[in-house]
Amino acid sequence: MRPSIRKKLTKLLDWRQRHIGSNTFMILVSVLVGIIAGLAASLLKSLTYQIAEYLQQLEWRDKYYFFIFSPAIGILLAIFYVKRFIRNDQFEPGLAPIIQTIGRRKIRTAFHNIYSQIITSALTVGFGGPPGLESPIVASGAAIGSNTGYYLRLNYREITLLLACGAAAGISAVFNSPIAGMIFALEIVLPEFTIPAFIPLLIASATSAVVARIFYNEQLFFLVTEGWEFESLLLYIVMGILLGTLSYYFISMNLRIRKYFSSLGSWQKKFALGGLLLGVLLFMFPSLYGEGYITIKEFLAGNYQVTVSNSLFDGFQDAEGVIIVYTLMIALVKMPAAGIAIGAGGNGGLFGPSLVTGGLLGFVFAFALNQTGWVDLTIQNFIVAGMAGSLSGIIRAPLTAIFLIAEITGGYILMVPLMIVSAISFFISRYLERFSIYTKELAEQGEPIGEGGDDRSILSMMKLRYLIERNFYVLPAESLLSEHKAEFIHSKRNIFPVVNEENQLQGILMLEDVLSYLFEQNKQDTRVTEVMKPVPGTLDIHDSVEIAIKKLDHKNVWMLPVTDQGRYIGFVSKSSVFGKYRALMLRQARRTM
C-alpha cells in the first residue's frame, strides 16, 4: 500500500474509532463485503456462461469431438494463469484452505484469491469442466472479507466474522439464496457459533443477493409439484439411507483421487493424466460436460431422456432400463470427474457436483420404482430431495441443504421430505465417515478444523511432528560403550536410541543397564549392540496423535521412538501429548468465552 494511501486510511480509521461503535461499524463493513462479493459472483457467472455460450455457438462439422477435449483446454489455461501470475504465492482450490485458515487462527487469506479464484474457475467450468462454481466464489468472498478486515485493522474475531460474511455472500449471490448463504457460513465456515454473528452474516448475504439479482434475475430451478404424499414417507427414509451410504463412497473416492494426483509430482503429469481421463469420461458420458445443472432442469421439466441424448446410447431413448442404468453411472462418476478436473490443475468446487449427483440419484430412485408398477411417485419431488440429501451427506451441512434447495427450487412445500432425507443422509454419512469431503484430508494431516470441542476434535488439531522430542543422544550401533562415557554421565535422559550407518533405528539403551559396564575394567570394550534392548514399538511420522496415544497405552510405556521409513527422528512422550492437549483445551475455552 502506498504511504499516502496508508496515511489517509489511518486518519479515517482514527476518526471511525472516535465516532462509530464497533457493532455499527461491523454492520457497515458487512454491507460493503456483501456488495463486493455480489459483484464478484456476477462477474464469475458472466465470464463462465459467456465462454460456454461462445463455444456452443461455434459451427463446424466435428465440434462435438472438440467438446471431449475442451475441459482439458480450460484446465491448461487455468494452470498457465496460475504459473504466470501467481508465481510467488500458493494457489489452492476448494473450501479446505478456508477451513484451514480459520483453524490455524490466521487473520488473512491471500489477496489474489479475490480474482484468481474467479478467473481460473471460469476457465475450468466455462470450457466444460465438471466441477462447480460455488467453492471458488466462496473462496473469493472469504478473501474479500478477510482482506477488508485486515486493511481496516480489525481484530482476529472480527476478521473471521467478515471472512464468513464473504463466504455467505458468495453462496447467496451464486444461488440467489440469502438464508442458505447465512446458514452455510454458520455450518461450514465459522469454528463456533455466536448470536451476534447473525446480523452481519444476514446483512452481507442479503446485500449480495440484491446485487447479484440486478445482473441475473433468474431462478436456478423450477419445481412444479402439488406437494408430497404421506404414503411415500418410508421411501424418503430409504433414499436418505442410500444417499448417506453413497456420500461415504464419494468422500473416500475424492480423497483417493486427490492423494493420487498429489503423488504424481509435476503439473505436466497431472494435466496429461487428468485431461485423458476427462476425455474418456466425456466420450462415454456427455452429460458430465459443465456443471450439470442443465440436466437437472430437464429432469424437473419431465425430459427424462436427456442423459442418453447425443450419447453412445442415443438410440435407446425409449428404453427405460437403459435410462436408469446410464443415469446411475453418470451419477456415480460425476463427483470423481470433478475431483479429477481439480487434481489435474483446474479450479472448481464439489458443492455443485454434490447437488447434481443427488438430483440424478433421486431421479433414478423414483423412476426405477415407478417402472415396477407398485407405486406412482412424483419424480420431481425425489429429484429435489435427492439434491438436499446428497449435499447434506457429502458437505455435512444439513440445514444449508434444506434451505438452499427450498430457496432455489421454490419447493418449500416439500420441507418435510427435505428435512427427513437430509437428516438421515447426514447421520448415516457421519456414522460411516466422521469428516466431510472438505475436512477429511485436513484431519488426516492433523490440521485444526474447528469441529467442536470434544476429545477427538481436540486430538485432530494436534500434529505428531510438533510433539517430537529430539534432544536424545544417539548411539552408533557398532560403537563401544566406553566411547560415550562422558555423555552417559552428564545426560539428562535415561534412554538412548541406537542406530546404524543409515540412521535406521536398531534398538534402545537404558542408562541403568549401562552403569555396571562403565566402571568395571573387564567390560570397557563392550559394544552398544550387546547391551541394547529391542524397541517395544515405534510411531510413524505420519501417524495421527490419536493413534500415538493408543500405541502408548497398548505397549504400556511412557514414550515411543518416531521413525520415517525406519529412520530415527526422535521420541514422543505422554507428557508432550498431554501438555499440548491441555494448551488446546485452554485455547478452545478462551475462544468460547
XYZ file of C-alpha atoms in Angstrom:
593
model
C 0.000 0.000 0.000
C 1.329 3.442 -0.892
C 2.392 5.671 2.025
C -0.092 8.396 1.031
C -2.968 5.931 0.957
C -1.855 4.366 4.259
C -1.744 7.811 5.877
C -5.269 8.673 4.731
C -6.569 5.288 5.825
C -5.009 5.759 9.264
C -6.765 9.109 9.669
C -10.059 7.585 8.544
C -9.740 4.704 10.999
C -8.863 7.055 13.843
C -11.979 9.101 13.048
C -14.063 5.903 12.945
C -12.896 4.790 16.393
C -13.930 8.146 17.841
C -17.359 8.407 16.168
C -18.598 4.898 15.183
C -19.031 1.984 17.580
C -17.654 -1.453 16.770
C -21.062 -3.120 16.264
C -22.293 -0.378 13.942
C -19.035 -0.424 12.029
C -19.207 -4.200 11.559
C -22.680 -3.857 10.058
C -21.467 -1.173 7.642
C -18.456 -3.264 6.630
C -20.644 -6.361 6.155
C -22.725 -4.349 3.666
C -19.528 -3.428 1.804
C -18.371 -7.061 1.771
C -21.805 -8.147 0.504
C -21.707 -5.635 -2.348
C -18.205 -6.625 -3.482
C -18.947 -10.349 -3.164
C -22.173 -9.910 -5.129
C -20.262 -8.188 -7.916
C -17.616 -10.927 -7.836
C -20.276 -13.646 -8.133
C -21.940 -11.838 -11.017
C -18.589 -11.487 -12.757
C -17.829 -15.182 -12.280
C -21.178 -16.315 -13.677
C -20.925 -13.845 -16.557
C -17.418 -14.970 -17.571
C -18.274 -18.661 -17.268
C -21.502 -18.510 -19.247
C -20.027 -16.263 -21.935
C -17.219 -18.757 -22.521
C -19.685 -21.648 -22.599
C -22.097 -19.843 -24.944
C -19.281 -18.872 -27.307
C -18.118 -22.476 -27.579
C -21.694 -23.690 -28.124
C -22.172 -21.228 -30.998
C -19.138 -22.454 -32.899
C -20.151 -24.111 -36.163
C -18.096 -26.862 -37.730
C -18.656 -30.485 -38.549
C -16.613 -32.080 -35.774
C -17.306 -29.580 -32.999
C -18.770 -32.258 -30.704
C -15.424 -34.055 -30.717
C -13.890 -30.784 -29.613
C -16.118 -30.778 -26.530
C -14.496 -34.020 -25.390
C -11.172 -32.243 -25.073
C -12.289 -28.685 -24.297
C -12.286 -29.236 -20.496
C -8.601 -30.135 -20.748
C -8.008 -26.876 -22.644
C -9.720 -24.909 -19.885
C -7.648 -26.672 -17.215
C -4.442 -25.967 -19.145
C -5.326 -22.276 -19.421
C -6.024 -22.174 -15.678
C -2.657 -23.804 -14.965
C -0.840 -21.299 -17.183
C -2.613 -18.408 -15.483
C -1.579 -19.593 -12.030
C 2.029 -20.220 -13.070
C 2.289 -16.887 -14.887
C 0.527 -14.554 -12.470
C 0.522 -16.334 -9.067
C 4.145 -17.357 -9.146
C 5.180 -16.072 -5.726
C 2.203 -17.353 -3.774
C 0.388 -20.626 -3.272
C -2.898 -21.248 -5.066
C -5.304 -23.796 -3.588
C -8.815 -24.574 -4.872
C -11.778 -25.611 -2.754
C -13.035 -24.745 0.718
C -10.471 -26.754 2.689
C -7.923 -23.863 2.650
C -10.538 -21.556 4.205
C -11.283 -24.048 6.981
C -7.534 -24.496 7.448
C -7.007 -20.718 7.666
C -9.565 -20.384 10.450
C -8.279 -23.463 12.253
C -4.743 -22.047 12.266
C -6.094 -18.714 13.513
C -4.701 -16.790 10.583
C -6.184 -13.345 10.052
C -5.870 -13.101 6.286
C -6.186 -15.191 3.146
C -4.066 -14.395 0.113
C -5.301 -11.256 -1.654
C -5.052 -12.839 -5.103
C -7.875 -15.236 -4.204
C -10.303 -12.383 -4.767
C -9.696 -12.524 -8.518
C -7.638 -15.672 -9.189
C -10.456 -17.949 -7.984
C -12.836 -16.233 -10.431
C -10.526 -16.403 -13.440
C -9.355 -19.996 -13.019
C -12.808 -21.415 -12.235
C -14.386 -19.526 -15.149
C -11.805 -21.108 -17.477
C -12.236 -24.578 -15.961
C -16.035 -24.676 -15.893
C -16.628 -22.441 -18.919
C -14.701 -24.873 -21.121
C -16.862 -27.718 -19.840
C -15.106 -28.896 -16.689
C -17.370 -30.886 -14.327
C -16.648 -29.000 -11.051
C -18.959 -26.308 -9.715
C -18.618 -22.556 -9.285
C -19.751 -22.425 -5.673
C -16.463 -23.184 -3.900
C -14.468 -20.637 -5.963
C -16.947 -17.849 -5.256
C -16.955 -18.777 -1.571
C -13.136 -18.625 -1.599
C -13.267 -15.286 -3.396
C -15.875 -13.914 -0.983
C -13.871 -15.139 2.018
C -10.774 -13.378 0.641
C -12.800 -10.191 0.189
C -13.994 -10.343 3.788
C -10.675 -11.232 5.402
C -8.640 -8.680 3.448
C -11.198 -5.956 4.106
C -10.940 -6.645 7.827
C -7.147 -6.788 7.623
C -6.794 -3.391 5.961
C -9.326 -1.898 8.383
C -7.126 -3.184 11.239
C -9.818 -5.265 12.904
C -9.047 -7.988 15.424
C -8.995 -11.736 14.777
C -12.632 -12.421 15.704
C -13.905 -9.517 13.593
C -11.823 -10.565 10.586
C -13.030 -14.160 10.959
C -16.622 -12.920 11.010
C -16.024 -10.850 7.855
C -14.441 -13.896 6.201
C -17.647 -15.802 6.992
C -19.696 -12.848 5.702
C -17.840 -13.066 2.393
C -18.436 -16.814 2.185
C -22.136 -16.370 2.971
C -22.397 -13.595 0.396
C -20.807 -15.836 -2.235
C -23.338 -18.646 -1.756
C -26.178 -16.133 -1.536
C -25.196 -14.425 -4.775
C -24.498 -17.512 -6.860
C -27.790 -19.202 -5.855
C -29.849 -16.086 -5.028
C -30.486 -17.672 -1.620
C -29.616 -15.337 1.283
C -30.901 -17.610 4.062
C -28.925 -20.602 2.789
C -25.839 -18.390 2.457
C -26.032 -17.350 6.088
C -26.639 -20.913 7.301
C -23.786 -22.211 5.153
C -21.372 -19.794 6.821
C -22.543 -20.906 10.274
C -22.318 -24.639 9.467
C -19.131 -24.798 7.408
C -17.010 -21.696 7.868
C -17.301 -20.444 11.452
C -15.455 -22.576 14.017
C -18.001 -21.713 16.686
C -21.418 -20.097 16.709
C -22.301 -16.872 18.485
C -25.592 -14.990 18.348
C -24.010 -11.604 17.380
C -22.716 -13.224 14.171
C -26.286 -13.463 12.883
C -26.727 -9.807 11.958
C -23.545 -9.170 9.890
C -23.933 -12.556 8.164
C -27.541 -11.933 7.254
C -26.840 -8.387 6.065
C -23.868 -9.443 3.913
C -25.862 -12.350 2.495
C -28.924 -10.233 1.714
C -26.848 -7.415 0.206
C -25.009 -9.833 -2.045
C -28.281 -11.398 -3.213
C -29.654 -7.964 -4.128
C -26.515 -7.023 -6.073
C -26.421 -10.360 -7.927
C -30.135 -10.129 -8.736
C -29.517 -6.881 -10.607
C -27.378 -8.796 -13.099
C -29.045 -12.239 -13.012
C -32.709 -12.090 -12.077
C -33.365 -15.737 -12.772
C -34.317 -18.718 -10.607
C -31.903 -21.625 -10.970
C -34.504 -24.430 -10.933
C -38.257 -24.552 -11.384
C -40.198 -27.156 -9.447
C -43.818 -27.944 -10.335
C -45.437 -30.034 -7.624
C -48.648 -30.242 -5.664
C -46.906 -31.465 -2.528
C -45.731 -34.791 -1.187
C -47.676 -37.931 -0.457
C -47.728 -39.367 3.058
C -47.545 -42.858 1.557
C -44.070 -42.010 0.224
C -42.652 -41.268 3.674
C -40.960 -44.671 4.023
C -39.376 -44.304 0.585
C -37.883 -40.931 1.543
C -36.335 -42.654 4.571
C -34.896 -45.407 2.355
C -33.494 -42.844 -0.069
C -31.885 -40.949 2.815
C -30.107 -44.134 3.904
C -28.898 -44.822 0.353
C -27.664 -41.245 -0.115
C -25.830 -41.318 3.218
C -24.089 -44.545 2.243
C -23.154 -43.210 -1.194
C -21.887 -39.984 0.402
C -19.283 -42.078 2.197
C -18.246 -43.511 -1.188
C -17.899 -40.033 -2.705
C -15.867 -38.681 0.231
C -13.489 -41.657 0.139
C -13.165 -41.579 -3.646
C -12.416 -37.855 -3.679
C -9.643 -38.292 -1.101
C -8.069 -41.146 -3.074
C -8.122 -39.055 -6.257
C -6.525 -36.052 -4.527
C -3.796 -38.199 -2.981
C -3.039 -39.934 -6.260
C -2.726 -36.708 -8.233
C -0.581 -35.196 -5.464
C 1.767 -38.179 -5.735
C 2.355 -37.552 -9.447
C 4.594 -34.577 -8.701
C 4.909 -32.417 -11.823
C 1.959 -30.467 -13.177
C 2.603 -31.934 -16.632
C 1.886 -35.465 -15.402
C -1.212 -34.324 -13.518
C -2.578 -32.460 -16.533
C -1.815 -35.251 -19.015
C -3.489 -37.942 -16.924
C -6.403 -35.738 -15.872
C -7.067 -34.490 -19.402
C -7.000 -38.040 -20.770
C -9.364 -39.381 -18.096
C -11.783 -36.493 -18.555
C -11.768 -37.031 -22.328
C -12.644 -40.703 -21.904
C -15.396 -39.942 -19.383
C -16.908 -37.219 -21.565
C -16.864 -39.533 -24.580
C -18.771 -42.135 -22.573
C -20.998 -39.692 -20.649
C -21.533 -36.371 -22.493
C -23.801 -35.181 -19.641
C -20.692 -34.707 -17.493
C -19.869 -31.631 -19.591
C -20.093 -28.473 -17.481
C -21.757 -28.004 -14.109
C -24.647 -30.338 -14.893
C -27.483 -28.042 -13.831
C -28.971 -28.232 -17.342
C -29.583 -31.950 -16.853
C -31.410 -31.333 -13.564
C -33.536 -28.621 -15.207
C -34.512 -31.045 -17.961
C -35.426 -33.723 -15.413
C -37.599 -31.278 -13.475
C -39.312 -30.359 -16.765
C -40.072 -34.043 -17.440
C -37.466 -34.709 -20.151
C -36.140 -37.994 -18.775
C -34.244 -38.921 -21.953
C -31.763 -36.050 -21.627
C -28.905 -38.175 -20.266
C -28.913 -40.635 -23.181
C -29.411 -37.957 -25.853
C -26.311 -37.388 -28.017
C -24.559 -40.258 -26.215
C -23.453 -43.733 -27.268
C -26.976 -44.872 -26.348
C -28.847 -42.189 -28.266
C -30.934 -44.849 -29.996
C -32.294 -46.170 -26.678
C -34.221 -43.090 -25.569
C -37.387 -45.143 -25.152
C -35.707 -47.928 -23.179
C -36.397 -47.248 -19.503
C -33.812 -49.775 -18.326
C -31.045 -48.100 -20.343
C -32.043 -44.670 -18.992
C -31.925 -45.949 -15.405
C -28.549 -47.713 -15.664
C -26.900 -44.983 -17.756
C -28.089 -42.176 -15.475
C -26.918 -44.120 -12.419
C -23.465 -44.480 -13.959
C -23.335 -40.727 -14.619
C -24.328 -40.057 -11.011
C -21.565 -42.319 -9.703
C -18.814 -40.727 -11.804
C -19.884 -37.059 -11.558
C -18.064 -36.420 -8.272
C -14.913 -38.367 -9.245
C -14.840 -36.495 -12.580
C -14.935 -33.170 -10.718
C -12.125 -34.413 -8.456
C -10.055 -35.407 -11.499
C -10.509 -31.952 -13.047
C -9.343 -30.264 -9.826
C -6.473 -32.722 -9.366
C -5.332 -32.089 -12.945
C -4.866 -28.398 -12.166
C -8.294 -26.905 -12.779
C -10.250 -24.867 -10.289
C -13.769 -25.518 -9.105
C -15.702 -26.973 -6.241
C -17.595 -30.073 -5.196
C -20.642 -28.203 -3.911
C -22.351 -28.090 -7.326
C -21.426 -31.661 -8.302
C -22.925 -32.802 -4.983
C -26.244 -31.202 -5.935
C -26.217 -32.674 -9.428
C -25.265 -36.132 -8.158
C -28.094 -36.082 -5.637
C -30.595 -34.982 -8.267
C -29.545 -37.788 -10.608
C -29.742 -40.370 -7.838
C -33.155 -39.083 -6.765
C -34.373 -39.441 -10.334
C -33.016 -42.985 -10.662
C -34.610 -43.992 -7.358
C -38.103 -42.710 -8.189
C -38.063 -43.527 -11.918
C -36.931 -47.113 -11.287
C -39.612 -47.682 -8.649
C -42.284 -46.322 -10.990
C -41.296 -48.885 -13.618
C -42.253 -51.689 -11.241
C -45.895 -50.597 -11.265
C -46.105 -50.909 -7.484
C -46.031 -47.157 -6.853
C -46.654 -43.933 -8.737
C -44.144 -41.442 -7.334
C -43.783 -37.786 -8.233
C -40.287 -37.989 -9.695
C -39.583 -34.253 -9.373
C -40.053 -34.437 -5.596
C -37.425 -37.143 -5.274
C -35.008 -35.243 -7.535
C -35.220 -32.241 -5.232
C -34.989 -34.350 -2.064
C -32.015 -36.202 -3.548
C -30.178 -32.924 -4.097
C -30.675 -31.991 -0.446
C -29.690 -35.444 0.823
C -26.520 -35.624 -1.223
C -25.403 -32.136 -0.204
C -26.104 -32.909 3.435
C -24.187 -36.197 3.392
C -21.163 -35.053 1.388
C -20.714 -31.470 2.582
C -22.092 -32.185 6.097
C -24.350 -29.143 6.081
C -27.943 -30.403 6.581
C -29.522 -27.012 7.329
C -27.806 -25.455 4.317
C -29.074 -28.319 2.161
C -32.671 -27.939 3.343
C -32.957 -24.175 2.955
C -30.836 -23.953 -0.196
C -32.952 -26.475 -2.094
C -36.151 -24.878 -0.824
C -34.941 -21.457 -1.990
C -33.522 -22.339 -5.399
C -36.474 -24.544 -6.410
C -39.305 -22.757 -4.624
C -40.062 -26.148 -3.069
C -40.985 -25.009 0.440
C -43.989 -27.321 0.243
C -41.503 -30.222 0.353
C -39.889 -29.049 3.583
C -40.731 -32.268 5.451
C -39.195 -34.642 2.849
C -36.171 -32.353 2.580
C -35.697 -32.497 6.344
C -36.116 -36.277 6.502
C -33.745 -37.115 3.650
C -31.118 -34.534 4.711
C -31.104 -35.599 8.352
C -30.884 -39.335 7.625
C -28.220 -38.880 4.960
C -26.207 -36.688 7.338
C -26.282 -39.166 10.219
C -25.562 -42.220 8.050
C -22.668 -40.476 6.323
C -21.258 -39.173 9.608
C -21.538 -42.636 11.143
C -19.506 -44.146 8.290
C -17.044 -41.253 7.995
C -16.645 -38.642 10.714
C -15.279 -35.895 8.485
C -16.773 -34.104 5.486
C -15.356 -34.009 1.982
C -13.686 -30.700 2.917
C -12.195 -31.718 6.264
C -11.219 -35.367 5.682
C -7.794 -34.629 4.226
C -7.138 -31.852 6.751
C -7.965 -34.215 9.599
C -5.547 -36.851 8.275
C -2.840 -34.191 8.154
C -3.569 -33.282 11.774
C -4.810 -29.817 10.855
C -7.132 -27.956 13.253
C -10.567 -27.935 11.638
C -12.785 -26.481 14.335
C -15.355 -29.240 14.550
C -16.283 -28.759 18.164
C -14.535 -29.265 21.452
C -14.786 -32.995 22.157
C -11.691 -35.110 22.767
C -11.365 -36.442 19.219
C -11.761 -32.939 17.768
C -9.016 -31.627 20.012
C -6.757 -34.552 19.070
C -7.400 -33.929 15.369
C -5.979 -30.432 15.842
C -2.623 -31.846 17.007
C 0.220 -32.894 14.705
C 2.585 -35.650 15.778
C 5.573 -33.945 14.137
C 5.251 -30.985 16.531
C 5.273 -33.229 19.614
C 8.575 -34.946 18.840
C 11.388 -34.525 21.394
C 14.744 -34.629 19.624
C 17.265 -33.910 22.427
C 18.374 -37.523 22.833
C 21.961 -38.656 22.483
C 22.111 -41.095 19.546
C 24.454 -44.094 19.782
C 26.044 -45.700 16.705
C 25.274 -49.430 16.784
C 28.895 -50.627 16.293
C 30.490 -48.260 18.808
C 31.853 -49.155 22.249
C 30.181 -48.143 25.500
C 33.409 -46.604 26.734
C 33.423 -44.144 23.859
C 30.303 -42.488 25.276
C 31.182 -42.495 28.966
C 31.020 -38.699 29.342
C 27.646 -38.496 27.575
C 26.207 -41.217 29.794
C 27.340 -39.454 32.966
C 26.121 -35.963 32.029
C 22.991 -36.924 30.134
C 19.654 -35.692 31.436
C 17.969 -38.623 29.695
C 17.946 -42.228 30.807
C 17.237 -43.653 27.355
C 19.440 -43.673 24.258
C 18.389 -44.613 20.696
C 20.746 -46.915 18.795
C 21.045 -46.502 15.012
C 23.090 -47.948 12.161
C 25.013 -46.052 9.497
C 21.773 -45.334 7.564
C 20.182 -43.899 10.742
C 17.853 -46.899 10.894
C 16.658 -47.490 14.454
C 18.182 -50.726 15.817
C 17.204 -50.635 19.472
C 17.334 -48.606 22.676
C 19.776 -48.475 25.555
C 18.679 -47.785 29.151
C 21.052 -45.873 31.434
C 20.645 -48.288 34.345
C 21.804 -51.143 32.087
C 24.961 -49.218 31.162
C 26.289 -48.118 34.553
C 27.646 -51.505 35.611
C 29.625 -51.760 32.377
C 31.230 -48.336 32.688
C 33.021 -48.911 35.992
C 34.258 -52.470 35.533
C 37.602 -52.703 33.756
C 36.919 -56.004 32.034
C 33.730 -54.629 30.447
C 35.157 -51.455 28.895
C 35.210 -52.951 25.380
C 31.558 -53.953 25.380
C 29.732 -52.909 22.234
C 26.447 -50.990 22.290
C 24.682 -53.797 20.421
C 25.485 -56.235 23.233
C 23.599 -54.204 25.816
C 20.791 -52.590 23.835
C 17.204 -53.820 24.093
C 14.705 -54.299 21.283
C 12.368 -51.406 20.633
C 8.965 -52.071 22.251
C 7.253 -50.326 19.353
C 7.544 -47.321 17.073
C 5.410 -44.458 15.854
C 5.401 -43.441 12.211
C 5.847 -39.748 11.471
C 2.526 -39.829 9.579
C 0.539 -41.375 12.445
C -2.194 -39.272 13.999
C -1.920 -38.278 17.647
C -4.936 -40.456 18.399
C -3.066 -43.490 17.018
C 0.024 -42.496 19.006
C -1.964 -42.462 22.259
C -3.412 -45.885 21.511
C 0.069 -47.324 20.835
C 1.473 -45.803 24.033
C -1.373 -47.302 26.056
C -1.205 -50.665 24.306
C 2.555 -51.002 24.910
C 2.157 -49.630 28.456
C 5.138 -47.280 28.012
C 5.645 -43.580 28.675
C 7.369 -42.801 25.382
C 7.999 -44.355 21.965
C 10.505 -43.558 19.200
C 9.273 -41.926 15.990
C 10.582 -43.105 12.625
C 10.179 -42.162 8.993
C 10.558 -45.247 6.790
C 12.602 -46.827 9.599
C 14.936 -43.844 10.074
C 15.084 -42.488 13.619
C 13.687 -38.979 14.239
C 13.014 -38.623 17.967
C 10.643 -39.654 20.756
C 7.055 -38.771 21.613
C 6.044 -38.991 25.256
C 2.722 -38.864 27.022
C 3.939 -35.676 28.711
C 4.256 -33.828 25.390
C 0.851 -35.095 24.229
C -0.920 -34.134 27.450
C 0.801 -30.750 27.546
C -0.289 -29.870 24.019
C -3.770 -31.223 24.687
C -4.143 -29.019 27.756
C -2.948 -25.936 25.814
C -5.500 -26.551 23.070
C -8.276 -27.089 25.617
C -7.461 -23.747 27.224
C -7.405 -22.057 23.816
C -10.802 -23.539 22.933
C -12.173 -22.313 26.259
C -10.900 -18.777 25.634
C -12.441 -18.736 22.148
C -15.890 -19.614 23.501
C -15.822 -17.064 26.348
